[in-house]
Amino acid sequence: MLGYAFMGKAHSYAFQTIKTITWPPPLEPRLIGIAGRNEEAVREAADRYGWEYATTDWRDLVADDRIGLFDNGGPNSLHAEPTIAAAEAGKHVVCEKPLGRDAGEAYEIWKRVAGTGVKHMCAFNYRFVPAVRLAREMIEAGELGEVRHFRGRYLQDWGDDPSLDTWRFDPDAAGSGALGDLMTHVVDLARFLNGEIDTVYGFAHTFLPGRRVDDAVEAAVEFANGSVGTLEATRFAHGRRNAFQWEINGTKGSLAFDMERLNELQVFRADGDRARGFKTVLVSEGNHPFWQHWWPPGHIIGWGDTFVHELHHMLHAIASDIAVAPYGADFEDGYRASEVCDAIVRGGRQAVTYRT
Amino acid sequence: MLGYAFMGKAHSYAFQTIKTITWPPPLEPRLIGIAGRNEEAVREAADRYGWEYATTDWRDLVADDRIGLFDNGGPNSLHAEPTIAAAEAGKHVVCEKPLGRDAGEAYEIWKRVAGTGVKHMCAFNYRFVPAVRLAREMIEAGELGEVRHFRGRYLQDWGDDPSLDTWRFDPDAAGSGALGDLMTHVVDLARFLNGEIDTVYGFAHTFLPGRRVDDAVEAAVEFANGSVGTLEATRFAHGRRNAFQWEINGTKGSLAFDMERLNELQVFRADGDRARGFKTVLVSEGNHPFWQHWWPPGHIIGWGDTFVHELHHMLHAIASDIAVAPYGADFEDGYRASEVCDAIVRGGRQAVTYRT
Amino acid sequence: MLGYAFMGKAHSYAFQTIKTITWPPPLEPRLIGIAGRNEEAVREAADRYGWEYATTDWRDLVADDRIGLFDNGGPNSLHAEPTIAAAEAGKHVVCEKPLGRDAGEAYEIWKRVAGTGVKHMCAFNYRFVPAVRLAREMIEAGELGEVRHFRGRYLQDWGDDPSLDTWRFDPDAAGSGALGDLMTHVVDLARFLNGEIDTVYGFAHTFLPGRRVDDAVEAAVEFANGSVGTLEATRFAHGRRNAFQWEINGTKGSLAFDMERLNELQVFRADGDRARGFKTVLVSEGNHPFWQHWWPPGHIIGWGDTFVHELHHMLHAIASDIAVAPYGADFEDGYRASEVCDAIVRGGRQAVTYRT
Amino acid sequence: MLGYAFMGKAHSYAFQTIKTITWPPPLEPRLIGIAGRNEEAVREAADRYGWEYATTDWRDLVADDRIGLFDNGGPNSLHAEPTIAAAEAGKHVVCEKPLGRDAGEAYEIWKRVAGTGVKHMCAFNYRFVPAVRLAREMIEAGELGEVRHFRGRYLQDWGDDPSLDTWRFDPDAAGSGALGDLMTHVVDLARFLNGEIDTVYGFAHTFLPGRRVDDAVEAAVEFANGSVGTLEATRFAHGRRNAFQWEINGTKGSLAFDMERLNELQVFRADGDRARGFKTVLVSEGNHPFWQHWWPPGHIIGWGDTFVHELHHMLHAIASDIAVAPYGADFEDGYRASEVCDAIVRGGRQAVTYRT
């Protein structure tokens, strides 16, 4: 594990919990080493989360032959080199999003890692929300018919404070602001649920003088399947803490979702029922995705539990030698999300061109 | 009154109800004549709604000296000529939206009518939803601080049917599809709540082969006040019947609204209260807009009642010789909404230029 | 019409609106006379609402041969005598709820009026909410299966103020407090949707020293059909303005409702759909009750419009000589609601005995 | 740990997670032994959840000197003997609810265990929902003023199936049905938030022929503080999976909650704000209960996480030698809940008498 802060905690929690919840586990994780720059903090993290050793040099992890899976939860500027090095050392790799600081870097990571033959996953954890997976399954089964619209927005509100100073506002460390942090999630779920984006019309915007990354991103988009919609990401939507909301409308029905109520999926079916309307589905039934190992129906799970499903998926891919995609995002997905994001930043009308 | 169908019924209901609800009324309406093309239908409408006579020629109304207010609820292609003629005959005029079939026609109507000195109102009735007016008052009072975002979408779902055939799908009669019908409302409330739009990035889209008007419109936008957002209008959002939803985020708070729950306003205040969240305000208190004459708190009103407020406003403007704007939309507002809509249709990035 | 205040306004609005909305109307109402104690106020009401004359003596109305329908919206103490007199003069009668100040008085009114052979309606207007009627139709059609539970509560919050002084707090004028004002509504819809109540376990309670009527009523109940539940009425639920909420659970599904969102019905069907949950039905479709004459789907109606449906129903019953019940409440329903209420007030466990 | 099924899993998850989330932990739990009747199942549970050994005889755990805390998650009939034995062996004890199968048994457990001087906790985990604790803190701080109403209902829907056969339907094993399983939770939170219950008016009911425990419980209640309300518990509310809903109304405000959205608290303040309504508070801020160690705001937690807080509280009580109550429920609370439940079952009006 590289990184002991927010993502370090979330991934450690997940590795610990896999066995308890998803029994029997595909592989039983052993938490060997964790790396981070601050010696005291990384040592505490190792103690707290149960890693066998701590180091301030991620190269120690790359060199450790006992480690089979390298999980990179560090700042964006530390995605490329360690991830590529670990893959080239034969380790499977998980890397937090955005994969690179721009599409070029993401492409480089994807191509270098894919060339090694290891499993690679870009940690778009929201694919592993039960309601999101259920949506995907319903769409795959044709329950929405032909899709007409996808609209997605990721609204947070912590950015409207000039005194904030984290690596997330440093262009070198982060690459971008709301774009890489939030819009990549929006684009990833748009692609996961509705396929490729062909054309974007939009822009990135910075509100605060002196801020060096974007604060908000706005776009109207056309999808390859003929549907159209809007995408938005912002850190300036007061009152919205983690409101990643999306809606998809098809000829046979619609789905809507809000991450602040991540256990719920709104489902509309154009089935001729006189009692017509959106159904609030509490996605917690035994026949719902990921739920076979959890609690009885109606006993909801939390945001952190998406990582349990995500890393379980990675362990399963490794154990059974199957592809991470399409239910998990691999590095190609990580790259493609960046390509759409960069097209929006270029501004105005932009056709999206994906490299292969 | 010109028009006896949907808008004819809504406006007739309103004229009848003004006295009962808003006592004492600014003027007591007398329903003199109603015009429409189908003789039988217009005669039935006169009987049903209490108009003194029916005619198949709107020129009869223009020529009738007893008529002081001409209310045009006919198809879009019948907006320009009768409205201008009525104004030139010295009658005050109300005209349904969109004012013209495009910005050019809307400009012509505005300029011709404004030149006569009569009162003119473009019937953007959603300015007269109590929750929308409350929002405007809160914004004017500075309760949101500096605005960062406006996002609006008007979602309906009746358009996804190739067999439909009404004047609303005829380019000559309607001018456009979702654009003039729905997006003008979105743009009008965007302007009402957040001021002028400077730049749009977007497009109009038609899903059904053979359909001759747009089915959906998508845009990312920049406002003159520095805020940004998205605008959308569609007749293809299955499950959304009349979901005109908007949200506005500022440095001190946020507001959100859905026309399907038009009695409610969602209010967030960044006031440091530990119990932090959006408040569901049932806009039905004695100190809320338009409510002094209605029912006790919590006893909600309906969509049709927005017309009561709107026409009451027009009667008040006439009786007191005050301007229709800014709380009502006048023909300049009708024109400006069209200018934004036409810019979106032109596609890509477009600066919006308003004629004066 | 007897009474010009809250109910006078609501009923007048309804009589005016019937023709506009429910075309053709069963009978075209002519508003002849209105009575009230305050001469100036009743005269203004006549002018405002369009009644041909005003009087301070309701006996004038009883004596007026042109009047065929007597609508009693006066205080509860004025329900018995004028209503009986009007019926004995051969007029059809509508009387506001509670029919009498207690079950004895209600029984007397029912029996005396029924003996004359006129049509009689107790104005439980909530039977005429489209969502409530839809619920009734679904239950009648067996869509809920066997009912297990009914829980209803009518929550208001204006009572928690010792300075309030209206006839509603005067035992002689009102008979009771929340009991007659609110609990009768709860009992009426409980009976309308779920049949007779056999046994009650509960009590009435007064919070404020010096208040002479009950402030809240609480009960657990058993229905004749084997289902059980709770009933509650209060004027002391801060934040609930007009929250008449009920839920009914059956072996095949459930329904839930809140009067503050009276256009919506929550519908759960135990139909085996993997997407399982309560559907928010916006009761505004062409095939929904009362909607054939209103607006397009999704364009909601208001609380006052329930009276349009109610009085239309009464006119229809008169015109076609059909029974007011079961879709409207007649005076037997008015009496039976009082019998349940009085049983709760007696306290503890009480079997409910209905006189016939 | 006694019990490896539902509660065994939930408590094991919690013990594992305490260190990761609540850093530094008050004590670092070591999972020594787990007991259960089915040898294979208990061995698998030990492997899965990380217990050092498994046994089919709970007396092994009582005899194991290394064990300082005995956690009883077995069926209700196994609460008394093992819990008392463990306490008498000097171990601190946690016991699932209901403490005993009736008030008499609960009293016996409480008195016997309290006599030993160990810490005892009755596992009413819902006291450890952040929103519930926040409610308690707001009430303690006087933010609701004088309380007028408490209404609580715990609605589930899995019971309406005659083919079900678990220990939960066996009177010997369970003691009761919805009463001990669900109504104890309702009574516990009623007491936690609003103090003692003086009088109950109600009954228990069994719907299915042949079922030997109650299916539903209904009551109207009076509290010692002068407030009144209703309490309900049922396994027959179709569509409600885990809907433990409560609302409390006071002279200064109201709170409302639904366990299916356990991260949210509805807050109404009678503060004179023109924008008046219930606020949806996402209880996930750094200054909210239990949140200092979790995720950023808006990143919600799950039902299972209430056990993390609960067992952390127990470890803290042990480590710091402080009382489990009032924020946790001790065995006196377990007993008192049973006393109220038994009074409801006796039927009709019942004063509740608590033994001391």
mmCIF file of N, CA, C and O in Angstrom, chain D residues 13-50:
data_model
loop_
_atom_site.group_PDB
_atom_site.id
_atom_site.type_symbol
_atom_site.label_atom_id
_atom_site.label_comp_id
_atom_site.label_asym_id
_atom_site.label_seq_id
_atom_site.Cartn_x
_atom_site.Cartn_y
_atom_site.Cartn_z
ATOM 1 N N TYR D 13 -17.622 -8.271 13.340
ATOM 2 C CA TYR D 13 -17.255 -7.173 12.448
ATOM 3 C C TYR D 13 -16.845 -5.947 13.261
ATOM 4 O O TYR D 13 -15.844 -5.282 12.972
ATOM 5 N N ALA D 14 -17.632 -5.680 14.298
ATOM 6 C CA ALA D 14 -17.371 -4.490 15.108
ATOM 7 C C ALA D 14 -16.054 -4.595 15.852
ATOM 8 O O ALA D 14 -15.246 -3.663 15.857
ATOM 9 N N PHE D 15 -15.819 -5.737 16.482
ATOM 10 C CA PHE D 15 -14.563 -5.879 17.228
ATOM 11 C C PHE D 15 -13.363 -5.681 16.301
ATOM 12 O O PHE D 15 -12.367 -5.060 16.659
ATOM 13 N N GLN D 16 -13.467 -6.228 15.086
ATOM 14 C CA GLN D 16 -12.384 -6.086 14.110
ATOM 15 C C GLN D 16 -12.140 -4.658 13.692
ATOM 16 O O GLN D 16 -11.028 -4.265 13.353
ATOM 17 N N THR D 17 -13.209 -3.894 13.616
ATOM 18 C CA THR D 17 -13.144 -2.588 12.975
ATOM 19 C C THR D 17 -12.808 -1.468 13.955
ATOM 20 O O THR D 17 -12.371 -0.394 13.562
ATOM 21 N N ILE D 18 -12.995 -1.725 15.234
ATOM 22 C CA ILE D 18 -12.788 -0.683 16.241
ATOM 23 C C ILE D 18 -11.439 -0.006 16.095
ATOM 24 O O ILE D 18 -11.334 1.224 16.083
ATOM 25 N N LYS D 19 -10.403 -0.792 15.933
ATOM 26 C CA LYS D 19 -9.067 -0.195 15.912
ATOM 27 C C LYS D 19 -8.852 0.652 14.665
ATOM 28 O O LYS D 19 -8.225 1.715 14.721
ATOM 29 N N THR D 20 -9.390 0.182 13.545
ATOM 30 C CA THR D 20 -9.217 0.910 12.291
ATOM 31 C C THR D 20 -9.908 2.258 12.322
ATOM 32 O O THR D 20 -9.393 3.256 11.820
ATOM 33 N N ILE D 21 -11.072 2.271 12.927
ATOM 34 C CA ILE D 21 -11.880 3.486 12.846
ATOM 35 C C ILE D 21 -11.689 4.408 14.045
ATOM 36 O O ILE D 21 -11.566 5.617 13.875
ATOM 37 N N THR D 22 -11.672 3.851 15.229
ATOM 38 C CA THR D 22 -11.611 4.717 16.413
ATOM 39 C C THR D 22 -10.202 4.669 16.995
ATOM 40 O O THR D 22 -9.925 3.919 17.939
ATOM 41 N N TRP D 23 -9.357 5.474 16.423
ATOM 42 C CA TRP D 23 -7.946 5.433 16.776
ATOM 43 C C TRP D 23 -7.581 6.585 17.692
ATOM 44 O O TRP D 23 -7.937 7.700 17.396
ATOM 45 N N PRO D 24 -6.862 6.377 18.766
ATOM 46 C CA PRO D 24 -6.482 5.059 19.304
ATOM 47 C C PRO D 24 -7.667 4.424 20.009
ATOM 48 O O PRO D 24 -8.474 5.125 20.602
ATOM 49 N N PRO D 25 -7.776 3.112 19.978
ATOM 50 C CA PRO D 25 -8.894 2.438 20.642
ATOM 51 C C PRO D 25 -8.699 2.459 22.161
ATOM 52 O O PRO D 25 -7.564 2.501 22.628
ATOM 53 N N PRO D 26 -9.824 2.432 22.901
ATOM 54 C CA PRO D 26 -9.690 2.433 24.365
ATOM 55 C C PRO D 26 -8.982 1.176 24.864
ATOM 56 O O PRO D 26 -8.169 1.222 25.782
ATOM 57 N N LEU D 27 -9.323 0.072 24.241
ATOM 58 C CA LEU D 27 -8.645 -1.204 24.499
ATOM 59 C C LEU D 27 -8.535 -1.886 23.149
ATOM 60 O O LEU D 27 -9.399 -1.702 22.291
ATOM 61 N N GLU D 28 -7.523 -2.684 22.967
ATOM 62 C CA GLU D 28 -7.399 -3.374 21.696
ATOM 63 C C GLU D 28 -8.004 -4.768 21.857
ATOM 64 O O GLU D 28 -7.472 -5.583 22.603
ATOM 65 N N PRO D 29 -9.134 -5.039 21.207
ATOM 66 C CA PRO D 29 -9.793 -6.324 21.447
ATOM 67 C C PRO D 29 -8.979 -7.495 20.891
ATOM 68 O O PRO D 29 -8.406 -7.411 19.804
ATOM 69 N N ARG D 30 -8.931 -8.572 21.665
ATOM 70 C CA ARG D 30 -8.345 -9.830 21.195
ATOM 71 C C ARG D 30 -9.500 -10.829 21.168
ATOM 72 O O ARG D 30 -10.170 -11.026 22.184
ATOM 73 N N LEU D 31 -9.712 -11.429 20.002
ATOM 74 C CA LEU D 31 -10.877 -12.302 19.847
ATOM 75 C C LEU D 31 -10.473 -13.718 20.232
ATOM 76 O O LEU D 31 -9.869 -14.444 19.455
ATOM 77 N N ILE D 32 -10.828 -14.119 21.437
ATOM 78 C CA ILE D 32 -10.296 -15.380 21.961
ATOM 79 C C ILE D 32 -11.167 -16.567 21.573
ATOM 80 O O ILE D 32 -10.744 -17.414 20.793
ATOM 81 N N GLY D 33 -12.386 -16.631 22.121
ATOM 82 C CA GLY D 33 -13.174 -17.832 21.836
ATOM 83 C C GLY D 33 -14.594 -17.515 21.436
ATOM 84 O O GLY D 33 -15.166 -16.517 21.865
ATOM 85 N N ILE D 34 -15.176 -18.365 20.635
ATOM 86 C CA ILE D 34 -16.562 -18.217 20.223
ATOM 87 C C ILE D 34 -17.278 -19.549 20.449
ATOM 88 O O ILE D 34 -16.718 -20.619 20.164
ATOM 89 N N ALA D 35 -18.497 -19.465 20.961
ATOM 90 C CA ALA D 35 -19.258 -20.683 21.273
ATOM 91 C C ALA D 35 -20.552 -20.734 20.471
ATOM 92 O O ALA D 35 -21.143 -19.703 20.166
ATOM 93 N N GLY D 36 -20.963 -21.957 20.140
ATOM 94 C CA GLY D 36 -22.229 -22.147 19.429
ATOM 95 C C GLY D 36 -22.558 -23.619 19.425
ATOM 96 O O GLY D 36 -21.687 -24.467 19.666
ATOM 97 N N ARG D 37 -23.821 -23.931 19.131
ATOM 98 C CA ARG D 37 -24.231 -25.332 19.266
ATOM 99 C C ARG D 37 -23.786 -26.203 18.111
ATOM 100 O O ARG D 37 -23.506 -27.377 18.275
ATOM 101 N N ASN D 38 -23.727 -25.647 16.903
ATOM 102 C CA ASN D 38 -23.373 -26.436 15.722
ATOM 103 C C ASN D 38 -21.861 -26.397 15.537
ATOM 104 O O ASN D 38 -21.275 -25.362 15.248
ATOM 105 N N GLU D 39 -21.234 -27.555 15.697
ATOM 106 C CA GLU D 39 -19.778 -27.591 15.764
ATOM 107 C C GLU D 39 -19.133 -27.064 14.480
ATOM 108 O O GLU D 39 -18.195 -26.274 14.514
ATOM 109 N N GLU D 40 -19.663 -27.526 13.361
ATOM 110 C CA GLU D 40 -19.082 -27.102 12.091
ATOM 111 C C GLU D 40 -19.251 -25.601 11.876
ATOM 112 O O GLU D 40 -18.327 -24.897 11.470
ATOM 113 N N ALA D 41 -20.449 -25.139 12.185
ATOM 114 C CA ALA D 41 -20.737 -23.724 11.950
ATOM 115 C C ALA D 41 -19.904 -22.830 12.851
ATOM 116 O O ALA D 41 -19.398 -21.792 12.410
ATOM 117 N N VAL D 42 -19.740 -23.221 14.076
ATOM 118 C CA VAL D 42 -18.995 -22.355 14.982
ATOM 119 C C VAL D 42 -17.505 -22.377 14.628
ATOM 120 O O VAL D 42 -16.807 -21.368 14.764
ATOM 121 N N ARG D 43 -17.028 -23.508 14.110
ATOM 122 C CA ARG D 43 -15.628 -23.550 13.698
ATOM 123 C C ARG D 43 -15.399 -22.650 12.482
ATOM 124 O O ARG D 43 -14.419 -21.919 12.412
ATOM 125 N N GLU D 44 -16.337 -22.692 11.546
ATOM 126 C CA GLU D 44 -16.222 -21.804 10.388
ATOM 127 C C GLU D 44 -16.280 -20.342 10.810
ATOM 128 O O GLU D 44 -15.535 -19.505 10.298
ATOM 129 N N ALA D 45 -17.174 -20.050 11.765
ATOM 130 C CA ALA D 45 -17.283 -18.662 12.232
ATOM 131 C C ALA D 45 -15.973 -18.200 12.855
ATOM 132 O O ALA D 45 -15.519 -17.068 12.631
ATOM 133 N N ALA D 46 -15.348 -19.058 13.635
ATOM 134 C CA ALA D 46 -14.078 -18.694 14.251
ATOM 135 C C ALA D 46 -13.040 -18.377 13.179
ATOM 136 O O ALA D 46 -12.309 -17.380 13.267
ATOM 137 N N ASP D 47 -13.006 -19.197 12.146
ATOM 138 C CA ASP D 47 -12.053 -18.986 11.055
ATOM 139 C C ASP D 47 -12.364 -17.687 10.318
ATOM 140 O O ASP D 47 -11.474 -16.866 10.066
ATOM 141 N N ARG D 48 -13.624 -17.529 10.024
ATOM 142 C CA ARG D 48 -14.036 -16.353 9.244
ATOM 143 C C ARG D 48 -13.811 -15.038 9.988
ATOM 144 O O ARG D 48 -13.295 -14.077 9.427
ATOM 145 N N TYR D 49 -14.198 -15.032 11.233
ATOM 146 C CA TYR D 49 -14.179 -13.774 11.976
ATOM 147 C C TYR D 49 -12.913 -13.592 12.810
ATOM 148 O O TYR D 49 -12.766 -12.585 13.493
ATOM 149 N N GLY D 50 -12.051 -14.601 12.795
ATOM 150 C CA GLY D 50 -10.777 -14.414 13.463
ATOM 151 C C GLY D 50 -10.759 -14.719 14.949
ATOM 152 O O GLY D 50 -9.933 -14.175 15.681
#
